Coordinates of C-alpha atoms in Angstrom, one line a residue:
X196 CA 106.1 133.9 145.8
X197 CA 102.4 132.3 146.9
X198 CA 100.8 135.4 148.3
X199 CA 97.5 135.8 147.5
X200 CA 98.5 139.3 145.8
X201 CA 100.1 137.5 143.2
X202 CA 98.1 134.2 142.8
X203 CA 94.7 135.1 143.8
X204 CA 92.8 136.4 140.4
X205 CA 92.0 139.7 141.9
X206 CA 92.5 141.0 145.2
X207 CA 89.3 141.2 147.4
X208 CA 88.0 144.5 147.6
X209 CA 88.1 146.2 151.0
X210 CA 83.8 146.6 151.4
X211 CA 83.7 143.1 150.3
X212 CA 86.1 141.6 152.8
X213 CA 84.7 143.8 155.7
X214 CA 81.3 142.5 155.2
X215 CA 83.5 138.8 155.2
X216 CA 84.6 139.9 158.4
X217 CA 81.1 140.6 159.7
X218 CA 79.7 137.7 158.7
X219 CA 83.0 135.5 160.4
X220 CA 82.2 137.1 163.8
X221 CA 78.9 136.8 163.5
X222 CA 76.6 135.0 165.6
X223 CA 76.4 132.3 163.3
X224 CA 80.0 131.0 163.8
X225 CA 79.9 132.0 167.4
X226 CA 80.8 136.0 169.0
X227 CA 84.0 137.6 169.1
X228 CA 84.7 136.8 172.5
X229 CA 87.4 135.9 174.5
X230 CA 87.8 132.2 175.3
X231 CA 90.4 132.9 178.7
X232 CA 90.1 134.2 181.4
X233 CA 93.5 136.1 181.3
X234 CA 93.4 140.0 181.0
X235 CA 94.3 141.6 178.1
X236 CA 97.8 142.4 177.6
X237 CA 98.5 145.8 176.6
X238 CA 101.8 145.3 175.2
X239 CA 101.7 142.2 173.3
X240 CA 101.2 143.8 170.6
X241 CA 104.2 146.6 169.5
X242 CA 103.6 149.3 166.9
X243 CA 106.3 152.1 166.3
X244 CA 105.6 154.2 163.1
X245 CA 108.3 156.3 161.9
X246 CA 107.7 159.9 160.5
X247 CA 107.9 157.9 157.0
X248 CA 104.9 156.4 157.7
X249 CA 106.5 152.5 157.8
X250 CA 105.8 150.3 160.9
X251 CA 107.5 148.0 162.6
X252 CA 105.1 145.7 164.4
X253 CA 106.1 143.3 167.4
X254 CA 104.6 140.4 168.3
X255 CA 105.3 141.0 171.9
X256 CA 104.6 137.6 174.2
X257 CA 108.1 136.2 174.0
X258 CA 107.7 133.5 177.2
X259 CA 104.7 131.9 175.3
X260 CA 107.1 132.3 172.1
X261 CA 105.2 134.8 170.8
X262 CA 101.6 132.5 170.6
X263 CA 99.0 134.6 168.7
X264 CA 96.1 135.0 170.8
X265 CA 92.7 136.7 170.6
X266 CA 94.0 139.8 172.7
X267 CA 96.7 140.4 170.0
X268 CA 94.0 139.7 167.1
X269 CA 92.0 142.2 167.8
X270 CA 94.8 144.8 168.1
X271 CA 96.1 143.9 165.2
X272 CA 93.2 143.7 162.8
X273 CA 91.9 147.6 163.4
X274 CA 95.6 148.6 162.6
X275 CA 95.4 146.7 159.4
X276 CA 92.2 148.0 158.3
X277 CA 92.8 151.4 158.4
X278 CA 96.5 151.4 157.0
X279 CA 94.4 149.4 154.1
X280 CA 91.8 151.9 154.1
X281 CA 94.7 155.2 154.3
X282 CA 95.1 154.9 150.5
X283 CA 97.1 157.9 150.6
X284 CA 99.2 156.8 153.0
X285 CA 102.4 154.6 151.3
X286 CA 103.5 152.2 154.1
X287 CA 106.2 149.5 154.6
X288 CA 105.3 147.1 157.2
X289 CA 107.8 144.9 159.0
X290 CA 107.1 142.2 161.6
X291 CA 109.1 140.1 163.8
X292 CA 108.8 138.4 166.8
X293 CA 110.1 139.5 170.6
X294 CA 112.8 137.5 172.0
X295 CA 114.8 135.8 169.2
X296 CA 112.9 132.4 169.3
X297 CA 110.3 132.5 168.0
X298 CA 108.4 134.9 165.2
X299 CA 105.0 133.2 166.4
X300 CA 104.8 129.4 167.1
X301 CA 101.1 128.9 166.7
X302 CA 97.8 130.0 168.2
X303 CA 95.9 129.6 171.4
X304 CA 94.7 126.4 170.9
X305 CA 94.6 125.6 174.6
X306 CA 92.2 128.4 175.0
X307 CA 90.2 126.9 172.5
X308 CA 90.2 123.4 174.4
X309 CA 89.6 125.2 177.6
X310 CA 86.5 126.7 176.1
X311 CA 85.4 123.0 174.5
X312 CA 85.9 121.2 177.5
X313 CA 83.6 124.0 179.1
X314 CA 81.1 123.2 177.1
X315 CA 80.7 125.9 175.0
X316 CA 79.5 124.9 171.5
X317 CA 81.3 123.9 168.7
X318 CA 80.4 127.7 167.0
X319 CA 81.2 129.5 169.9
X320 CA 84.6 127.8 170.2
X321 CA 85.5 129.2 166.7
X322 CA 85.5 133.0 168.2
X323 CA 88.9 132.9 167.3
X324 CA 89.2 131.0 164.2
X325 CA 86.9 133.3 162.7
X326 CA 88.7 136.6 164.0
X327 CA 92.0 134.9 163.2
X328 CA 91.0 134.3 159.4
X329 CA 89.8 137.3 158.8
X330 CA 93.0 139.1 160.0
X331 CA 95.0 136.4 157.9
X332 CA 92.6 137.7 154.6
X333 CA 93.2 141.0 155.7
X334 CA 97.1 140.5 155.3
X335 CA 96.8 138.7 152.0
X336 CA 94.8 141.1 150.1
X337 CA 97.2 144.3 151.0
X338 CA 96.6 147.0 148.6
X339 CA 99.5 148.3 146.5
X340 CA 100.0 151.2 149.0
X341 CA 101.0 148.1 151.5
X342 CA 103.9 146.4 151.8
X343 CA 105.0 143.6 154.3
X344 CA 107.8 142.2 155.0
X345 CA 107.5 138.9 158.1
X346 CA 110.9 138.7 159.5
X347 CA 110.3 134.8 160.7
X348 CA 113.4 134.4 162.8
X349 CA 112.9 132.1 164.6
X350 CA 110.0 129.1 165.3
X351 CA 106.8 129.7 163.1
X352 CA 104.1 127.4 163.3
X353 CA 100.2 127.5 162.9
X354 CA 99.4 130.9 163.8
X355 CA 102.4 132.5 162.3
X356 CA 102.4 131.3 159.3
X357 CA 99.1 132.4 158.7
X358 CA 100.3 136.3 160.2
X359 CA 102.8 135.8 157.1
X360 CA 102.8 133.4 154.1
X361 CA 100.0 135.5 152.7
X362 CA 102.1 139.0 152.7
X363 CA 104.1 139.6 150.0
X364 CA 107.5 139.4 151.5
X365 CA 108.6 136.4 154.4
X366 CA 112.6 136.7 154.8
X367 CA 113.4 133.3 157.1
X368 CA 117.1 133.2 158.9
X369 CA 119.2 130.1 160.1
X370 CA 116.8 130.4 163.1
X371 CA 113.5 129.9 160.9
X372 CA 112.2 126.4 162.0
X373 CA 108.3 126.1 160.3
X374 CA 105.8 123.4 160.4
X375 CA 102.1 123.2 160.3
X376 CA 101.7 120.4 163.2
X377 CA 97.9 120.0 163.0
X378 CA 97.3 116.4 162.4
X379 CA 99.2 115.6 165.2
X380 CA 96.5 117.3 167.6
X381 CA 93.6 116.0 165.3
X382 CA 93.2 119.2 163.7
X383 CA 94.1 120.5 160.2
X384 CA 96.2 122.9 158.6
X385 CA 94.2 126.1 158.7
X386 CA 95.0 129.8 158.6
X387 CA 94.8 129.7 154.7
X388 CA 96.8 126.5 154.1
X389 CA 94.3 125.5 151.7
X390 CA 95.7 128.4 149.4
X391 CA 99.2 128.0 150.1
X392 CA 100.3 124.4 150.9
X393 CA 98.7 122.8 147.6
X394 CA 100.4 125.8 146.0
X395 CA 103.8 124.6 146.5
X396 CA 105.9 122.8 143.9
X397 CA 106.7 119.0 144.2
X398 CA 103.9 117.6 146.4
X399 CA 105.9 120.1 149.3
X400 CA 102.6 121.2 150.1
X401 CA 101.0 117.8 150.9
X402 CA 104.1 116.2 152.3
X403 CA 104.3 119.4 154.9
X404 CA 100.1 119.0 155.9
X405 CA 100.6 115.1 156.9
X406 CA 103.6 114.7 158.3
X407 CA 104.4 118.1 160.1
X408 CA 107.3 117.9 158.8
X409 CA 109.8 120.8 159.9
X410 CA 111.3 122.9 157.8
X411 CA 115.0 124.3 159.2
X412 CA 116.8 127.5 157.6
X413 CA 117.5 127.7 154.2
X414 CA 114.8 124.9 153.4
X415 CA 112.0 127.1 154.2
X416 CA 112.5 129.4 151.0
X417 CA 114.0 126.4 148.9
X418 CA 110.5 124.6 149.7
X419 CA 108.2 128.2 148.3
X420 CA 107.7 129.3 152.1
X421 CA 109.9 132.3 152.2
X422 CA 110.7 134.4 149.4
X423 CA 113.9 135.3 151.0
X424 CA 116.7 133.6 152.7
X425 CA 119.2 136.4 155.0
X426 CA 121.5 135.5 157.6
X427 CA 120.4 136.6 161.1
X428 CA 123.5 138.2 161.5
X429 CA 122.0 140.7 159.0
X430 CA 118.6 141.1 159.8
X431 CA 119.2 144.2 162.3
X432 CA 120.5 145.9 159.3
X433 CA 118.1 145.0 156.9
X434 CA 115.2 145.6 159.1
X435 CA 116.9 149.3 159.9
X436 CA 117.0 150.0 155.8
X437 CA 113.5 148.6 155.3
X438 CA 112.2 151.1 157.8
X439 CA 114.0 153.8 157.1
X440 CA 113.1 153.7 153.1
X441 CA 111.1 156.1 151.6
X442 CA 107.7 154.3 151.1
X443 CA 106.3 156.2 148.0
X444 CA 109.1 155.0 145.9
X445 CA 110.9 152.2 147.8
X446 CA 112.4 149.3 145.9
X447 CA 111.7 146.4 148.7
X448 CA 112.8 143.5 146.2
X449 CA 115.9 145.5 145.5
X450 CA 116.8 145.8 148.9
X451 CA 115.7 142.1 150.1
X452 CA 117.7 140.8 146.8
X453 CA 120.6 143.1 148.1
X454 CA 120.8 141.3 151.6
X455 CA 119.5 137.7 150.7
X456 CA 121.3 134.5 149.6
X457 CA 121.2 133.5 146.2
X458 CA 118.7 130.7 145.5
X459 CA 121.3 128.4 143.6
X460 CA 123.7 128.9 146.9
X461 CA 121.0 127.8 149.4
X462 CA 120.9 125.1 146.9
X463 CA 124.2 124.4 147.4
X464 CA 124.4 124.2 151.4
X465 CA 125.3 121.9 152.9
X466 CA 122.4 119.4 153.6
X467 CA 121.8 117.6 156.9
X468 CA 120.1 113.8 157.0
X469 CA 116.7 115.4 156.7
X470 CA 117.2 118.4 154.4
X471 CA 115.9 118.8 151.0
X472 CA 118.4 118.1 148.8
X473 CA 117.4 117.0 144.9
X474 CA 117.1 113.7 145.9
X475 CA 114.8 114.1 149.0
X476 CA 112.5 116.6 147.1
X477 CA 112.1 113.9 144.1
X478 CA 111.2 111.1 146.8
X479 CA 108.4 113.9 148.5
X480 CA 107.1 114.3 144.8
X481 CA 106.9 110.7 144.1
X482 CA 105.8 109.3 147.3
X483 CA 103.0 112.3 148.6
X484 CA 101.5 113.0 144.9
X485 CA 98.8 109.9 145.4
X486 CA 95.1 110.3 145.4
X487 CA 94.8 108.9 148.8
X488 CA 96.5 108.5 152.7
X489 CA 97.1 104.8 151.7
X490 CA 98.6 105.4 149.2
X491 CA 101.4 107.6 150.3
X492 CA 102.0 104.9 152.7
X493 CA 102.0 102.3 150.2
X494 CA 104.8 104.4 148.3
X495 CA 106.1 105.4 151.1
X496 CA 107.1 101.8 152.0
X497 CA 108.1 100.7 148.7
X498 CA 111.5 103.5 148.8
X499 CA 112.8 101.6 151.7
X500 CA 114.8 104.3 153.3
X501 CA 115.5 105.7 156.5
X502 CA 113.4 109.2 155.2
X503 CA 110.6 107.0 153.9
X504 CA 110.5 104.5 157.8
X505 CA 110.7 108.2 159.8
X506 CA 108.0 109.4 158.1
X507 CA 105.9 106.3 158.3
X508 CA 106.4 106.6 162.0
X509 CA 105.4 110.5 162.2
X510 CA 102.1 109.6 159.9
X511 CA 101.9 106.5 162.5
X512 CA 101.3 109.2 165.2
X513 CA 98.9 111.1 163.7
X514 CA 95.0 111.5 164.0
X515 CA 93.9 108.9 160.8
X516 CA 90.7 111.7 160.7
X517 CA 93.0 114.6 160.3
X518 CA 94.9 112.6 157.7
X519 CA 92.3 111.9 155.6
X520 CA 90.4 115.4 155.9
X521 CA 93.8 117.1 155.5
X522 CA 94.7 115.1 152.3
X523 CA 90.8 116.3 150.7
X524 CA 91.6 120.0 151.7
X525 CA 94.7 119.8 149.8
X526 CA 92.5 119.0 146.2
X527 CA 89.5 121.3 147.6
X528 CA 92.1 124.4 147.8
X529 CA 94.2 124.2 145.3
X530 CA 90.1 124.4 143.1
X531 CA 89.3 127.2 145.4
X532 CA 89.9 130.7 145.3
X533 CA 91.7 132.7 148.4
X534 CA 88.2 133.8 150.1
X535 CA 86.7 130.2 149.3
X536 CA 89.8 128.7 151.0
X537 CA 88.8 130.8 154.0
X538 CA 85.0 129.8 154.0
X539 CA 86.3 126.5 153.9
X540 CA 88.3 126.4 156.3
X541 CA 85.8 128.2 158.7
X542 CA 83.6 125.2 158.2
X543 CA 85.7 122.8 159.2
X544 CA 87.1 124.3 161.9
X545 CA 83.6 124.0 163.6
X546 CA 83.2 119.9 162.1
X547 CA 86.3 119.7 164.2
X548 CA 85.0 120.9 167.3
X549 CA 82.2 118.5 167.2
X550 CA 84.5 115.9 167.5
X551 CA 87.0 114.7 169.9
X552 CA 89.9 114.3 168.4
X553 CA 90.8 117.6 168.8
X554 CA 90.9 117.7 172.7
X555 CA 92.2 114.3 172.9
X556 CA 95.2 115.4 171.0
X557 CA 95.8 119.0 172.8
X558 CA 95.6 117.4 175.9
X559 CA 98.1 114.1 175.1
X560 CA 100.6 116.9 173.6
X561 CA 100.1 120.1 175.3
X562 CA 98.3 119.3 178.6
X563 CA 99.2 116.0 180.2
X564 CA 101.8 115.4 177.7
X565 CA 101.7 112.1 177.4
X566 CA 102.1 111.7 173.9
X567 CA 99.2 108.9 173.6
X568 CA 96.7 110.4 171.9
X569 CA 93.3 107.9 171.7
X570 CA 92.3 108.4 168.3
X571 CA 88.6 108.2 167.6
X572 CA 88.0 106.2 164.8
X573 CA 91.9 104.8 165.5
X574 CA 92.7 103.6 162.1
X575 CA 92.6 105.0 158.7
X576 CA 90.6 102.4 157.3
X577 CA 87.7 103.2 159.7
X578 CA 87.6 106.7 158.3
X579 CA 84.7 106.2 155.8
X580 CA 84.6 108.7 152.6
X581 CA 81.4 109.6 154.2
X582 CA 82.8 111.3 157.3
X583 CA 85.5 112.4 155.3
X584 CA 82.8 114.7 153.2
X585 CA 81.3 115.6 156.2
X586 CA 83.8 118.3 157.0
X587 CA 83.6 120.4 153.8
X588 CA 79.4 120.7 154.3

């Protein structure tokens, strides 16, 4: 498993990450506000304790496929601070998503280009970043009186993963389809994928971050992303047994183990053109384990395959800033701690927002969806190590 809770050398004390979250929301990375205009939703966000104490929580905007947005941020983050806070109170928490297609397939970037193009400033448009991590740091530093379990049934992307890869338990279906997209809207993978992406075995971690390569199924626990693989067919039940457990002495990897497929028979699936079988996941290690973008491409062209030309094309596509930047982040986190990896991240996030690759890539994919991003420079070899360093200061 790659939670924090498990990796991280010692789980951030609760004081310690409040004052974190003070400091995130400060003026100095911009207010806590809302970047859209749209009211708040009152029920986008579900929460239905049991007498037990456990929770099943709801992400609750289904026609937006569930899309994590400030509104559901700050409902969430008070709940998770005082279940942390309740030591007393043992608690199993299980989230899903509304509407079977989704368990959350990113976060409101358009609100963020809306507030860019604006004019707010490039602090002010990381309002939600800075809420959004500190909710993700408040998920992956649970005490041991907290247990969650992401049901990701479904699309998750961005936003979602950051709601779960950091808990201790993600249980993906034949429905899961995950991906961190970024680079294709000149962004990078955020939400903690410093920790977690450089984390995974085989270059899986680096491959993912460049090419937004999606994971279907099965793959996303053979690749480190889920702990758990369950058929969707069972998930009603599971999710009924989770919540009904007794928290004070509850066995969750007993029961998880009891519903899941073996690892060595998700192995044993069969694979599609693009899964990971053995041989795929020794071309990812040898081609995406090089000390620069050029030289994943250089490798990359050397296997000669129809896996190695596809993802030539998807890096083709991408922003060469985001590339670059995304391929740095990957050495800085895996040297960084899970806080540090938040820090960073926070910083970048604004060097992104001074620059236009962002908006040019929202708007050529998710506004005028034209699919022809102008990337600014427009070749890799015009991104200098310079700018590269710029976004980690």
């Amino acid at each position: 498993a790659h939670s924090p809770r498990t990796m991280a050398s010692s789980a951030a004390p609760v004081r310690r990450l409040a004052r974190v979250a003070s400091h995130l929301a400060s003026s100095s990375f911009g207010p806590r506000r809302r970047l859209s205009s749209a009211p708040s939703a009152s029920d986008d966000v579900l929460f239905s304790e049991l007498k037990n104490g456990n929770v099943l929580i709801t992400l609750n905007r289904p026609k937006a496929l569930n899309a994590l947005d400030l509104s559901m941020v700050e409902k969430l983050t008070p709940r998770y601070e005082a279940w942390t806070e309740d030591a007393k109170a043992s608690r199993i928490l299980v989230m899903k998503g509304e509407g079977g297609k989704a368990f959350c397939a990113g976060g409101d970037i358009k609100a963020v280009y809306d507030a860019k193009r604006s004019g707010k400033s490039p602090r002010e448009c990381c309002g939600f970043f800075a809420s959004e991590y500190v909710l993700n740091q408040l998920i992956g530093t649970l005490p041991s009186h907290l247990t969650q379990v992401a049901i990701l049934n479904g699309i998750t992307m961005g936003g979602g993963v950051g709601l779960s890869v950091h808990g201790q338990y993600r249980v993906a279906t034949d429905n899961t389809l995950f991906a961190m997209p970024e680079t294709a809207i000149g962004f990078f993978c955020d939400v903690g994928g410093s920790f977690f992406l450089p984390r995974l075995a085989r270059n899986l971690g680096m491959y993912l971050a460049l090419t937004g390569a999606r994971l279907k199924g099965p793959e996303v626990t053979v690749a480190g992303v889920a702990t758990h693989f369950v058929p969707s067919g069972d998930i009603e039940a599971l999710e009924k047994e989770l919540l009904e457990m007794d928290p004070l002495n509850a066995d969750v990897e007993a029961v998880l183990g009891r519903f899941a497929t073996k690892m060595e028979d998700l192995k044993a699936m069969p694979e599609d053109s693009q899964g990971l079988s053995e041989s795929r996941l020794q071309a990812i290690d040898r081609c995406f384990g090089h000390s620069s973008v050029e030289a994943i491409i250089g490798a990359l062209e050397k296997e000669d395959t129809d896996w190695a030309s596809l993802n030539l094309k998807l890096l083709s596509k991408m922003s060469p800033t985001s590339l670059k930047v995304v391929h740095q982040q990957m050495s800085e986190g895996l040297a960084r701690d899970f806080k540090q990896c938040f820090e960073m991240e926070l910083i970048m996030t604004e060097r992104f927002m001074e620059r236009e690759d962002f908006c040019e890539g929202v708007r050529a994919l998710l506004i005028d969806k034209d699919k022809s991003p102008k990337w600014n420079p427009p070749s890799l070899k015009e991104v200098t190590g310079p700018m590269v360093e710029a976004f980690f200061k």
